[in-house]
mmCIF file with all atom_site columns, C-alpha atoms in Angstrom:
data_model
loop_
_atom_site.group_PDB
_atom_site.id
_atom_site.type_symbol
_atom_site.label_atom_id
_atom_site.label_alt_id
_atom_site.label_comp_id
_atom_site.label_asym_id
_atom_site.label_entity_id
_atom_site.label_seq_id
_atom_site.pdbx_PDB_ins_code
_atom_site.Cartn_x
_atom_site.Cartn_y
_atom_site.Cartn_z
_atom_site.occupancy
_atom_site.B_iso_or_equiv
_atom_site.pdbx_formal_charge
_atom_site.auth_seq_id
_atom_site.auth_comp_id
_atom_site.auth_asym_id
_atom_site.auth_atom_id
_atom_site.pdbx_PDB_model_num
ATOM 1   C CA . MET A 1 1   ? 1.457  -63.566 216.877 1.00 39.00 ? 1   MET A CA 1
ATOM 2   C CA . GLY A 1 2   ? 0.939  -65.818 213.730 1.00 42.00 ? 2   GLY A CA 1
ATOM 3   C CA . LYS A 1 3   ? 3.271  -67.109 211.105 1.00 42.00 ? 3   LYS A CA 1
ATOM 4   C CA . SER A 1 4   ? 2.881  -64.503 208.642 1.00 43.00 ? 4   SER A CA 1
ATOM 5   C CA . GLU A 1 5   ? 3.348  -61.567 211.097 1.00 51.00 ? 5   GLU A CA 1
ATOM 6   C CA . ALA A 1 6   ? 6.191  -63.286 212.548 1.00 76.00 ? 6   ALA A CA 1
ATOM 7   C CA . ALA A 1 7   ? 8.214  -63.401 209.201 1.00 90.00 ? 7   ALA A CA 1
ATOM 8   C CA . HIS A 1 8   ? 11.082 -60.827 208.937 1.00 96.00 ? 8   HIS A CA 1
ATOM 9   C CA . ILE A 1 9   ? 13.371 -60.117 206.057 1.00 98.00 ? 9   ILE A CA 1
ATOM 10  C CA . VAL A 1 10  ? 16.875 -58.722 206.093 1.00 98.00 ? 10  VAL A CA 1
ATOM 11  C CA . TRP A 1 11  ? 17.350 -56.837 203.004 1.00 98.00 ? 11  TRP A CA 1
ATOM 12  C CA . ASP A 1 12  ? 20.699 -56.261 201.253 1.00 98.00 ? 12  ASP A CA 1
ATOM 13  C CA . TRP A 1 13  ? 21.447 -52.894 199.803 1.00 98.00 ? 13  TRP A CA 1
ATOM 14  C CA . ASN A 1 14  ? 23.735 -52.722 196.957 1.00 96.00 ? 14  ASN A CA 1
ATOM 15  C CA . GLY A 1 15  ? 22.596 -54.788 193.861 1.00 96.00 ? 15  GLY A CA 1
ATOM 16  C CA . THR A 1 16  ? 19.451 -55.802 195.665 1.00 98.00 ? 16  THR A CA 1
ATOM 17  C CA . LEU A 1 17  ? 17.351 -52.807 197.051 1.00 98.00 ? 17  LEU A CA 1
ATOM 18  C CA . PHE A 1 18  ? 19.623 -50.177 195.281 1.00 98.00 ? 18  PHE A CA 1
ATOM 19  C CA . HIS A 1 19  ? 20.046 -50.791 191.426 1.00 97.00 ? 19  HIS A CA 1
ATOM 20  C CA . ASP A 1 20  ? 23.834 -49.687 191.202 1.00 97.00 ? 20  ASP A CA 1
ATOM 21  C CA . ASN A 1 21  ? 25.324 -51.912 188.732 1.00 95.00 ? 21  ASN A CA 1
ATOM 22  C CA . ASP A 1 22  ? 26.400 -49.092 186.580 1.00 95.00 ? 22  ASP A CA 1
ATOM 23  C CA . ALA A 1 23  ? 28.141 -47.580 189.538 1.00 96.00 ? 23  ALA A CA 1
ATOM 24  C CA . ILE A 1 24  ? 29.702 -50.569 190.667 1.00 95.00 ? 24  ILE A CA 1
ATOM 25  C CA . ILE A 1 25  ? 31.354 -51.319 187.345 1.00 95.00 ? 25  ILE A CA 1
ATOM 26  C CA . GLY A 1 26  ? 32.296 -47.743 186.734 1.00 95.00 ? 26  GLY A CA 1
ATOM 27  C CA . ALA A 1 27  ? 34.316 -47.692 190.151 1.00 95.00 ? 27  ALA A CA 1
ATOM 28  C CA . THR A 1 28  ? 35.626 -51.191 189.773 1.00 93.00 ? 28  THR A CA 1
ATOM 29  C CA . ASN A 1 29  ? 37.151 -50.369 186.412 1.00 94.00 ? 29  ASN A CA 1
ATOM 30  C CA . ALA A 1 30  ? 38.590 -47.073 187.670 1.00 93.00 ? 30  ALA A CA 1
ATOM 31  C CA . ALA A 1 31  ? 40.193 -49.187 190.413 1.00 90.00 ? 31  ALA A CA 1
ATOM 32  C CA . PHE A 1 32  ? 41.680 -51.582 187.979 1.00 89.00 ? 32  PHE A CA 1
ATOM 33  C CA . ALA A 1 33  ? 43.142 -48.752 185.883 1.00 91.00 ? 33  ALA A CA 1
ATOM 34  C CA . GLU A 1 34  ? 45.282 -47.880 189.031 1.00 86.00 ? 34  GLU A CA 1
ATOM 35  C CA . LEU A 1 35  ? 47.042 -51.158 188.607 1.00 83.00 ? 35  LEU A CA 1
ATOM 36  C CA . GLY A 1 36  ? 47.237 -51.229 184.826 1.00 87.00 ? 36  GLY A CA 1
ATOM 37  C CA . LEU A 1 37  ? 44.284 -53.843 184.448 1.00 87.00 ? 37  LEU A CA 1
ATOM 38  C CA . GLU A 1 38  ? 42.049 -53.698 181.379 1.00 90.00 ? 38  GLU A CA 1
ATOM 39  C CA . PRO A 1 39  ? 38.535 -52.617 182.134 1.00 94.00 ? 39  PRO A CA 1
ATOM 40  C CA . ILE A 1 40  ? 35.926 -55.492 182.355 1.00 93.00 ? 40  ILE A CA 1
ATOM 41  C CA . THR A 1 41  ? 32.352 -55.662 181.242 1.00 94.00 ? 41  THR A CA 1
ATOM 42  C CA . LEU A 1 42  ? 29.263 -56.071 183.491 1.00 93.00 ? 42  LEU A CA 1
ATOM 43  C CA . GLU A 1 43  ? 28.950 -59.727 182.392 1.00 92.00 ? 43  GLU A CA 1
ATOM 44  C CA . GLN A 1 44  ? 32.244 -60.538 183.280 1.00 92.00 ? 44  GLN A CA 1
ATOM 45  C CA . TYR A 1 45  ? 32.112 -58.771 186.657 1.00 93.00 ? 45  TYR A CA 1
ATOM 46  C CA . ARG A 1 46  ? 28.953 -60.815 187.437 1.00 91.00 ? 46  ARG A CA 1
ATOM 47  C CA . ALA A 1 47  ? 30.611 -64.016 186.559 1.00 90.00 ? 47  ALA A CA 1
ATOM 48  C CA . LEU A 1 48  ? 33.872 -63.359 188.456 1.00 90.00 ? 48  LEU A CA 1
ATOM 49  C CA . TYR A 1 49  ? 32.686 -61.304 191.447 1.00 89.00 ? 49  TYR A CA 1
ATOM 50  C CA . CYS A 1 50  ? 33.193 -63.078 194.883 1.00 86.00 ? 50  CYS A CA 1
ATOM 51  C CA . VAL A 1 51  ? 33.680 -62.004 198.540 1.00 82.00 ? 51  VAL A CA 1
ATOM 52  C CA . PRO A 1 52  ? 35.995 -61.376 200.192 1.00 83.00 ? 52  PRO A CA 1
ATOM 53  C CA . VAL A 1 53  ? 36.596 -58.787 197.510 1.00 85.00 ? 53  VAL A CA 1
ATOM 54  C CA . PRO A 1 54  ? 40.630 -59.194 197.337 1.00 85.00 ? 54  PRO A CA 1
ATOM 55  C CA . LYS A 1 55  ? 39.571 -62.931 196.371 1.00 87.00 ? 55  LYS A CA 1
ATOM 56  C CA . PHE A 1 56  ? 37.860 -61.103 193.264 1.00 89.00 ? 56  PHE A CA 1
ATOM 57  C CA . TYR A 1 57  ? 40.796 -58.965 192.270 1.00 86.00 ? 57  TYR A CA 1
ATOM 58  C CA . GLU A 1 58  ? 43.154 -62.389 192.772 1.00 90.00 ? 58  GLU A CA 1
ATOM 59  C CA . ARG A 1 59  ? 40.848 -63.862 189.978 1.00 89.00 ? 59  ARG A CA 1
ATOM 60  C CA . LEU A 1 60  ? 41.778 -61.074 187.573 1.00 84.00 ? 60  LEU A CA 1
ATOM 61  C CA . LEU A 1 61  ? 45.361 -60.447 188.821 1.00 84.00 ? 61  LEU A CA 1
ATOM 62  C CA . GLY A 1 62  ? 46.328 -64.122 189.164 1.00 88.00 ? 62  GLY A CA 1
ATOM 63  C CA . ARG A 1 63  ? 47.489 -63.290 192.486 1.00 90.00 ? 63  ARG A CA 1
ATOM 64  C CA . LEU A 1 64  ? 46.288 -61.380 195.832 1.00 91.00 ? 64  LEU A CA 1
ATOM 65  C CA . PRO A 1 65  ? 46.749 -57.892 195.701 1.00 89.00 ? 65  PRO A CA 1
ATOM 66  C CA . SER A 1 66  ? 49.531 -56.606 198.050 1.00 92.00 ? 66  SER A CA 1
ATOM 67  C CA . ALA A 1 67  ? 48.486 -54.569 201.097 1.00 90.00 ? 67  ALA A CA 1
ATOM 68  C CA . ALA A 1 68  ? 49.545 -51.359 199.421 1.00 92.00 ? 68  ALA A CA 1
ATOM 69  C CA . GLU A 1 69  ? 47.630 -52.233 196.139 1.00 90.00 ? 69  GLU A CA 1
ATOM 70  C CA . TRP A 1 70  ? 44.481 -53.247 197.858 1.00 89.00 ? 70  TRP A CA 1
ATOM 71  C CA . GLU A 1 71  ? 44.342 -49.911 199.930 1.00 90.00 ? 71  GLU A CA 1
ATOM 72  C CA . VAL A 1 72  ? 44.867 -47.903 196.717 1.00 92.00 ? 72  VAL A CA 1
ATOM 73  C CA . MET A 1 73  ? 42.225 -49.947 194.884 1.00 90.00 ? 73  MET A CA 1
ATOM 74  C CA . ASP A 1 74  ? 39.747 -49.750 197.531 1.00 89.00 ? 74  ASP A CA 1
ATOM 75  C CA . GLY A 1 75  ? 40.178 -46.041 198.039 1.00 93.00 ? 75  GLY A CA 1
ATOM 76  C CA . THR A 1 76  ? 39.772 -45.512 194.271 1.00 94.00 ? 76  THR A CA 1
ATOM 77  C CA . PHE A 1 77  ? 36.671 -47.714 194.188 1.00 93.00 ? 77  PHE A CA 1
ATOM 78  C CA . HIS A 1 78  ? 35.120 -45.941 196.812 1.00 91.00 ? 78  HIS A CA 1
ATOM 79  C CA . ARG A 1 79  ? 35.751 -42.288 195.369 1.00 94.00 ? 79  ARG A CA 1
ATOM 80  C CA . HIS A 1 80  ? 34.446 -43.294 192.021 1.00 94.00 ? 80  HIS A CA 1
ATOM 81  C CA . TYR A 1 81  ? 31.344 -45.214 193.408 1.00 94.00 ? 81  TYR A CA 1
ATOM 82  C CA . ALA A 1 82  ? 30.408 -42.026 195.405 1.00 93.00 ? 82  ALA A CA 1
ATOM 83  C CA . GLU A 1 83  ? 30.471 -40.015 192.005 1.00 93.00 ? 83  GLU A CA 1
ATOM 84  C CA . HIS A 1 84  ? 28.591 -42.679 190.118 1.00 93.00 ? 84  HIS A CA 1
ATOM 85  C CA . ARG A 1 85  ? 25.781 -43.747 192.786 1.00 94.00 ? 85  ARG A CA 1
ATOM 86  C CA . VAL A 1 86  ? 24.094 -40.413 192.277 1.00 94.00 ? 86  VAL A CA 1
ATOM 87  C CA . ARG A 1 87  ? 22.692 -41.392 188.861 1.00 95.00 ? 87  ARG A CA 1
ATOM 88  C CA . CYS A 1 88  ? 21.140 -44.886 190.535 1.00 97.00 ? 88  CYS A CA 1
ATOM 89  C CA . GLY A 1 89  ? 17.967 -45.583 191.784 1.00 98.00 ? 89  GLY A CA 1
ATOM 90  C CA . LEU A 1 90  ? 15.877 -48.213 193.817 1.00 98.00 ? 90  LEU A CA 1
ATOM 91  C CA . THR A 1 91  ? 15.333 -51.536 191.870 1.00 98.00 ? 91  THR A CA 1
ATOM 92  C CA . GLU A 1 92  ? 11.998 -51.875 190.020 1.00 96.00 ? 92  GLU A CA 1
ATOM 93  C CA . GLY A 1 93  ? 9.099  -52.443 192.350 1.00 96.00 ? 93  GLY A CA 1
ATOM 94  C CA . ALA A 1 94  ? 11.205 -52.056 195.596 1.00 98.00 ? 94  ALA A CA 1
ATOM 95  C CA . VAL A 1 95  ? 8.977  -49.221 197.130 1.00 98.00 ? 95  VAL A CA 1
ATOM 96  C CA . GLU A 1 96  ? 5.796  -51.078 196.620 1.00 98.00 ? 96  GLU A CA 1
ATOM 97  C CA . LEU A 1 97  ? 7.256  -54.226 198.164 1.00 98.00 ? 97  LEU A CA 1
ATOM 98  C CA . LEU A 1 98  ? 8.448  -52.578 201.127 1.00 98.00 ? 98  LEU A CA 1
ATOM 99  C CA . ALA A 1 99  ? 5.284  -50.761 201.997 1.00 98.00 ? 99  ALA A CA 1
ATOM 100 C CA . GLY A 1 100 ? 3.111  -54.019 201.272 1.00 97.00 ? 100 GLY A CA 1
ATOM 101 C CA . TRP A 1 101 ? 5.394  -56.104 203.614 1.00 97.00 ? 101 TRP A CA 1
ATOM 102 C CA . ARG A 1 102 ? 5.285  -53.491 206.297 1.00 96.00 ? 102 ARG A CA 1
ATOM 103 C CA . SER A 1 103 ? 1.329  -52.888 205.913 1.00 95.00 ? 103 SER A CA 1
ATOM 104 C CA . ALA A 1 104 ? 0.881  -56.683 206.402 1.00 94.00 ? 104 ALA A CA 1
ATOM 105 C CA . GLY A 1 105 ? 2.327  -56.208 209.805 1.00 92.00 ? 105 GLY A CA 1
ATOM 106 C CA . ARG A 1 106 ? 5.722  -58.067 209.158 1.00 94.00 ? 106 ARG A CA 1
ATOM 107 C CA . SER A 1 107 ? 9.178  -56.484 209.968 1.00 95.00 ? 107 SER A CA 1
ATOM 108 C CA . GLN A 1 108 ? 12.035 -55.840 207.673 1.00 97.00 ? 108 GLN A CA 1
ATOM 109 C CA . SER A 1 109 ? 15.600 -54.396 208.151 1.00 98.00 ? 109 SER A CA 1
ATOM 110 C CA . ILE A 1 110 ? 18.718 -53.686 206.200 1.00 98.00 ? 110 ILE A CA 1
ATOM 111 C CA . LEU A 1 111 ? 22.131 -54.998 206.520 1.00 98.00 ? 111 LEU A CA 1
ATOM 112 C CA . SER A 1 112 ? 24.845 -53.886 203.961 1.00 97.00 ? 112 SER A CA 1
ATOM 113 C CA . MET A 1 113 ? 28.397 -54.053 203.523 1.00 94.00 ? 113 MET A CA 1
ATOM 114 C CA . TYR A 1 114 ? 28.226 -50.503 202.360 1.00 93.00 ? 114 TYR A CA 1
ATOM 115 C CA . GLY A 1 115 ? 29.660 -47.948 204.880 1.00 93.00 ? 115 GLY A CA 1
ATOM 116 C CA . HIS A 1 116 ? 27.210 -47.320 207.520 1.00 96.00 ? 116 HIS A CA 1
ATOM 117 C CA . GLU A 1 117 ? 27.844 -43.372 207.580 1.00 96.00 ? 117 GLU A CA 1
ATOM 118 C CA . GLU A 1 118 ? 26.813 -43.416 203.836 1.00 95.00 ? 118 GLU A CA 1
ATOM 119 C CA . LEU A 1 119 ? 24.088 -45.773 203.915 1.00 97.00 ? 119 LEU A CA 1
ATOM 120 C CA . VAL A 1 120 ? 21.826 -44.328 206.442 1.00 98.00 ? 120 VAL A CA 1
ATOM 121 C CA . PRO A 1 121 ? 21.398 -40.877 204.789 1.00 97.00 ? 121 PRO A CA 1
ATOM 122 C CA . LEU A 1 122 ? 21.046 -42.823 201.485 1.00 96.00 ? 122 LEU A CA 1
ATOM 123 C CA . VAL A 1 123 ? 18.168 -44.867 202.569 1.00 98.00 ? 123 VAL A CA 1
ATOM 124 C CA . ARG A 1 124 ? 16.612 -41.586 203.944 1.00 97.00 ? 124 ARG A CA 1
ATOM 125 C CA . GLU A 1 125 ? 16.846 -39.684 200.885 1.00 97.00 ? 125 GLU A CA 1
ATOM 126 C CA . PHE A 1 126 ? 14.713 -42.313 199.138 1.00 97.00 ? 126 PHE A CA 1
ATOM 127 C CA . GLY A 1 127 ? 12.029 -41.888 201.654 1.00 97.00 ? 127 GLY A CA 1
ATOM 128 C CA . ILE A 1 128 ? 12.064 -45.544 202.806 1.00 98.00 ? 128 ILE A CA 1
ATOM 129 C CA . GLU A 1 129 ? 13.607 -45.452 206.234 1.00 98.00 ? 129 GLU A CA 1
ATOM 130 C CA . SER A 1 130 ? 10.173 -45.620 207.815 1.00 97.00 ? 130 SER A CA 1
ATOM 131 C CA . HIS A 1 131 ? 9.768  -49.173 206.448 1.00 98.00 ? 131 HIS A CA 1
ATOM 132 C CA . PHE A 1 132 ? 12.757 -50.803 208.445 1.00 98.00 ? 132 PHE A CA 1
ATOM 133 C CA . VAL A 1 133 ? 12.955 -51.473 212.168 1.00 96.00 ? 133 VAL A CA 1
ATOM 134 C CA . ARG A 1 134 ? 16.903 -51.167 211.701 1.00 97.00 ? 134 ARG A CA 1
ATOM 135 C CA . VAL A 1 135 ? 19.555 -50.096 209.076 1.00 98.00 ? 135 VAL A CA 1
ATOM 136 C CA . ASP A 1 136 ? 22.790 -51.220 209.594 1.00 98.00 ? 136 ASP A CA 1
ATOM 137 C CA . GLY A 1 137 ? 25.688 -50.634 207.237 1.00 97.00 ? 137 GLY A CA 1
ATOM 138 C CA . ARG A 1 138 ? 29.425 -51.838 207.740 1.00 94.00 ? 138 ARG A CA 1
ATOM 139 C CA . THR A 1 139 ? 31.499 -50.541 210.213 1.00 90.00 ? 139 THR A CA 1
ATOM 140 C CA . GLY A 1 140 ? 35.360 -51.387 210.118 1.00 83.00 ? 140 GLY A CA 1
ATOM 141 C CA . PRO A 1 141 ? 37.399 -52.196 207.130 1.00 81.00 ? 141 PRO A CA 1
ATOM 142 C CA . SER A 1 142 ? 35.782 -53.053 203.978 1.00 78.00 ? 142 SER A CA 1
ATOM 143 C CA . GLY A 1 143 ? 36.443 -56.224 201.863 1.00 72.00 ? 143 GLY A CA 1
ATOM 144 C CA . GLY A 1 144 ? 35.407 -58.920 204.012 1.00 78.00 ? 144 GLY A CA 1
ATOM 145 C CA . SER A 1 145 ? 32.378 -61.124 204.707 1.00 87.00 ? 145 SER A CA 1
ATOM 146 C CA . LYS A 1 146 ? 28.777 -60.360 206.086 1.00 94.00 ? 146 LYS A CA 1
ATOM 147 C CA . ALA A 1 147 ? 28.632 -63.272 208.308 1.00 94.00 ? 147 ALA A CA 1
ATOM 148 C CA . GLU A 1 148 ? 29.900 -61.582 211.549 1.00 94.00 ? 148 GLU A CA 1
ATOM 149 C CA . HIS A 1 149 ? 28.027 -58.413 210.751 1.00 96.00 ? 149 HIS A CA 1
ATOM 150 C CA . MET A 1 150 ? 24.908 -60.501 210.627 1.00 97.00 ? 150 MET A CA 1
ATOM 151 C CA . VAL A 1 151 ? 25.470 -62.188 213.970 1.00 96.00 ? 151 VAL A CA 1
ATOM 152 C CA . ARG A 1 152 ? 25.567 -58.641 215.357 1.00 95.00 ? 152 ARG A CA 1
ATOM 153 C CA . HIS A 1 153 ? 22.585 -57.291 213.421 1.00 96.00 ? 153 HIS A CA 1
ATOM 154 C CA . LEU A 1 154 ? 20.178 -60.311 214.456 1.00 95.00 ? 154 LEU A CA 1
ATOM 155 C CA . ALA A 1 155 ? 21.450 -59.900 218.141 1.00 94.00 ? 155 ALA A CA 1
ATOM 156 C CA . ALA A 1 156 ? 20.397 -56.348 218.021 1.00 94.00 ? 156 ALA A CA 1
ATOM 157 C CA . LEU A 1 157 ? 16.943 -57.216 216.361 1.00 92.00 ? 157 LEU A CA 1
ATOM 158 C CA . ALA A 1 158 ? 16.428 -59.850 219.072 1.00 86.00 ? 158 ALA A CA 1
ATOM 159 C CA . GLY A 1 159 ? 17.012 -57.480 221.783 1.00 73.00 ? 159 GLY A CA 1
ATOM 160 C CA . ALA A 1 160 ? 14.638 -54.871 220.231 1.00 62.00 ? 160 ALA A CA 1
ATOM 161 C CA . GLY A 1 161 ? 11.688 -56.876 219.010 1.00 63.00 ? 161 GLY A CA 1
ATOM 162 C CA . GLY A 1 162 ? 12.415 -60.693 219.304 1.00 73.00 ? 162 GLY A CA 1
ATOM 163 C CA . VAL A 1 163 ? 13.155 -61.416 215.534 1.00 90.00 ? 163 VAL A CA 1
ATOM 164 C CA . ASP A 1 164 ? 13.765 -65.104 215.425 1.00 92.00 ? 164 ASP A CA 1
ATOM 165 C CA . PRO A 1 165 ? 16.369 -66.407 212.926 1.00 93.00 ? 165 PRO A CA 1
ATOM 166 C CA . VAL A 1 166 ? 14.476 -69.345 212.151 1.00 93.00 ? 166 VAL A CA 1
ATOM 167 C CA . ARG A 1 167 ? 11.827 -67.190 210.787 1.00 94.00 ? 167 ARG A CA 1
ATOM 168 C CA . THR A 1 168 ? 14.042 -64.630 209.194 1.00 97.00 ? 168 THR A CA 1
ATOM 169 C CA . VAL A 1 169 ? 15.069 -64.725 205.373 1.00 98.00 ? 169 VAL A CA 1
ATOM 170 C CA . VAL A 1 170 ? 18.055 -62.583 204.066 1.00 98.00 ? 170 VAL A CA 1
ATOM 171 C CA . ILE A 1 171 ? 17.415 -61.348 200.440 1.00 98.00 ? 171 ILE A CA 1
ATOM 172 C CA . GLY A 1 172 ? 20.442 -60.450 198.746 1.00 98.00 ? 172 GLY A CA 1
ATOM 173 C CA . ASP A 1 173 ? 22.307 -60.497 195.241 1.00 96.00 ? 173 ASP A CA 1
ATOM 174 C CA . ALA A 1 174 ? 25.557 -62.489 196.440 1.00 93.00 ? 174 ALA A CA 1
ATOM 175 C CA . ALA A 1 175 ? 26.685 -65.938 197.506 1.00 93.00 ? 175 ALA A CA 1
ATOM 176 C CA . ASP A 1 176 ? 27.927 -64.142 200.811 1.00 94.00 ? 176 ASP A CA 1
ATOM 177 C CA . ASP A 1 177 ? 24.383 -63.209 201.717 1.00 96.00 ? 177 ASP A CA 1
ATOM 178 C CA . ALA A 1 178 ? 23.432 -66.942 201.749 1.00 97.00 ? 178 ALA A CA 1
ATOM 179 C CA . VAL A 1 179 ? 26.622 -67.667 203.579 1.00 96.00 ? 179 VAL A CA 1
ATOM 180 C CA . ALA A 1 180 ? 25.733 -64.915 206.242 1.00 97.00 ? 180 ALA A CA 1
ATOM 181 C CA . ALA A 1 181 ? 22.077 -66.270 206.501 1.00 98.00 ? 181 ALA A CA 1
ATOM 182 C CA . GLY A 1 182 ? 23.363 -69.777 207.172 1.00 97.00 ? 182 GLY A CA 1
ATOM 183 C CA . HIS A 1 183 ? 25.786 -68.548 209.690 1.00 97.00 ? 183 HIS A CA 1
ATOM 184 C CA . VAL A 1 184 ? 23.037 -67.217 212.188 1.00 97.00 ? 184 VAL A CA 1
ATOM 185 C CA . GLY A 1 185 ? 20.337 -70.106 211.351 1.00 96.00 ? 185 GLY A CA 1
ATOM 186 C CA . ALA A 1 186 ? 18.252 -68.043 208.935 1.00 97.00 ? 186 ALA A CA 1
ATOM 187 C CA . ARG A 1 187 ? 17.243 -68.664 205.165 1.00 97.00 ? 187 ARG A CA 1
ATOM 188 C CA . ALA A 1 188 ? 18.311 -66.855 201.926 1.00 98.00 ? 188 ALA A CA 1
ATOM 189 C CA . VAL A 1 189 ? 16.832 -65.819 198.669 1.00 98.00 ? 189 VAL A CA 1
ATOM 190 C CA . LEU A 1 190 ? 19.137 -64.560 196.125 1.00 98.00 ? 190 LEU A CA 1
ATOM 191 C CA . TYR A 1 191 ? 18.308 -62.148 193.644 1.00 98.00 ? 191 TYR A CA 1
ATOM 192 C CA . ALA A 1 192 ? 19.953 -62.588 190.177 1.00 97.00 ? 192 ALA A CA 1
ATOM 193 C CA . GLY A 1 193 ? 19.706 -58.878 189.278 1.00 96.00 ? 193 GLY A CA 1
ATOM 194 C CA . GLY A 1 194 ? 22.772 -57.606 191.094 1.00 95.00 ? 194 GLY A CA 1
ATOM 195 C CA . SER A 1 195 ? 26.338 -58.531 191.332 1.00 91.00 ? 195 SER A CA 1
ATOM 196 C CA . HIS A 1 196 ? 26.264 -62.047 190.619 1.00 92.00 ? 196 HIS A CA 1
ATOM 197 C CA . SER A 1 197 ? 24.993 -64.262 187.440 1.00 92.00 ? 197 SER A CA 1
ATOM 198 C CA . ARG A 1 198 ? 22.380 -66.519 187.920 1.00 94.00 ? 198 ARG A CA 1
ATOM 199 C CA . LYS A 1 199 ? 24.573 -69.385 187.140 1.00 93.00 ? 199 LYS A CA 1
ATOM 200 C CA . SER A 1 200 ? 26.900 -68.385 190.196 1.00 91.00 ? 200 SER A CA 1
ATOM 201 C CA . LEU A 1 201 ? 23.976 -68.076 192.421 1.00 95.00 ? 201 LEU A CA 1
ATOM 202 C CA . GLU A 1 202 ? 22.396 -71.207 191.526 1.00 96.00 ? 202 GLU A CA 1
ATOM 203 C CA . ALA A 1 203 ? 25.563 -73.185 192.627 1.00 94.00 ? 203 ALA A CA 1
ATOM 204 C CA . VAL A 1 204 ? 24.996 -71.872 196.457 1.00 95.00 ? 204 VAL A CA 1
ATOM 205 C CA . GLY A 1 205 ? 21.856 -74.105 196.908 1.00 96.00 ? 205 GLY A CA 1
ATOM 206 C CA . VAL A 1 206 ? 19.211 -71.716 197.980 1.00 98.00 ? 206 VAL A CA 1
ATOM 207 C CA . PRO A 1 207 ? 16.315 -70.404 196.000 1.00 98.00 ? 207 PRO A CA 1
ATOM 208 C CA . VAL A 1 208 ? 17.351 -67.852 193.079 1.00 98.00 ? 208 VAL A CA 1
ATOM 209 C CA . VAL A 1 209 ? 14.739 -65.388 191.559 1.00 98.00 ? 209 VAL A CA 1
ATOM 210 C CA . ASP A 1 210 ? 14.773 -62.832 189.050 1.00 97.00 ? 210 ASP A CA 1
ATOM 211 C CA . THR A 1 211 ? 12.842 -59.892 190.325 1.00 98.00 ? 211 THR A CA 1
ATOM 212 C CA . LEU A 1 212 ? 12.137 -58.598 193.932 1.00 98.00 ? 212 LEU A CA 1
ATOM 213 C CA . GLY A 1 213 ? 8.650  -59.543 193.930 1.00 98.00 ? 213 GLY A CA 1
ATOM 214 C CA . GLU A 1 214 ? 9.651  -63.364 193.489 1.00 98.00 ? 214 GLU A CA 1
ATOM 215 C CA . ALA A 1 215 ? 12.062 -62.774 196.216 1.00 98.00 ? 215 ALA A CA 1
ATOM 216 C CA . VAL A 1 216 ? 9.353  -61.779 198.669 1.00 98.00 ? 216 VAL A CA 1
ATOM 217 C CA . ALA A 1 217 ? 7.020  -64.313 197.774 1.00 97.00 ? 217 ALA A CA 1
ATOM 218 C CA . GLU A 1 218 ? 9.647  -66.896 198.173 1.00 97.00 ? 218 GLU A CA 1
ATOM 219 C CA . ALA A 1 219 ? 10.634 -65.380 201.548 1.00 97.00 ? 219 ALA A CA 1
ATOM 220 C CA . GLN A 1 220 ? 7.058  -65.720 202.797 1.00 94.00 ? 220 GLN A CA 1
ATOM 221 C CA . ARG A 1 221 ? 7.065  -69.450 201.366 1.00 95.00 ? 221 ARG A CA 1
ATOM 222 C CA . LEU A 1 222 ? 10.064 -70.355 203.199 1.00 95.00 ? 222 LEU A CA 1
ATOM 223 C CA . VAL A 1 223 ? 8.922  -68.934 206.610 1.00 92.00 ? 223 VAL A CA 1
ATOM 224 C CA . MET A 1 224 ? 5.363  -70.379 206.443 1.00 88.00 ? 224 MET A CA 1
ATOM 225 C CA . ALA A 1 225 ? 7.155  -73.954 205.993 1.00 86.00 ? 225 ALA A CA 1
ATOM 226 C CA . ALA A 1 226 ? 9.343  -73.327 208.997 1.00 75.00 ? 226 ALA A CA 1
#
């Protein structure tokens, strides 16, 4: 198998393949309202958002939320997000890029911090499930980092088809995607159209792009240079 065919992309879902910014900000402001916080704009969200999510709330509260506050905010967020996401769709160009990568004989998968039981049927609804060799959502509590989930995801891929972390590129919209990639020895490309501002992503030290098409092209370049 040549270099091109061996390349593997691990896609993030929320804010990357799935353009759900409006649902995210609506659900976030609903969660804030539970603690009497003022609503924020999408621009403010993208400038302040970070993982783990309780640290994001700390930036707005001036302190970490208590366990009880986190439980209320997290539950409110997910309830409102489920209501808002039905009006969201895939990011522009995503379908064509996924099909093109697959038709070129390369593999791809999804690893998301969105709950696994919600993620899988959503991917299926969009008719893109067949493009992926594996689709993994979060299992266990929300609010943490993607790094350990990435370890399990790549271990499963290695067992199924021999995906090599060195020839793997994670494409996501958050600094945590780059952290997770580095944790397993993979590369990362960050997309500036999701949860983070371009300025905050550029501080991470990996390539930052404005479209998914640019992300795929950069992923291919990184793998070919490996």
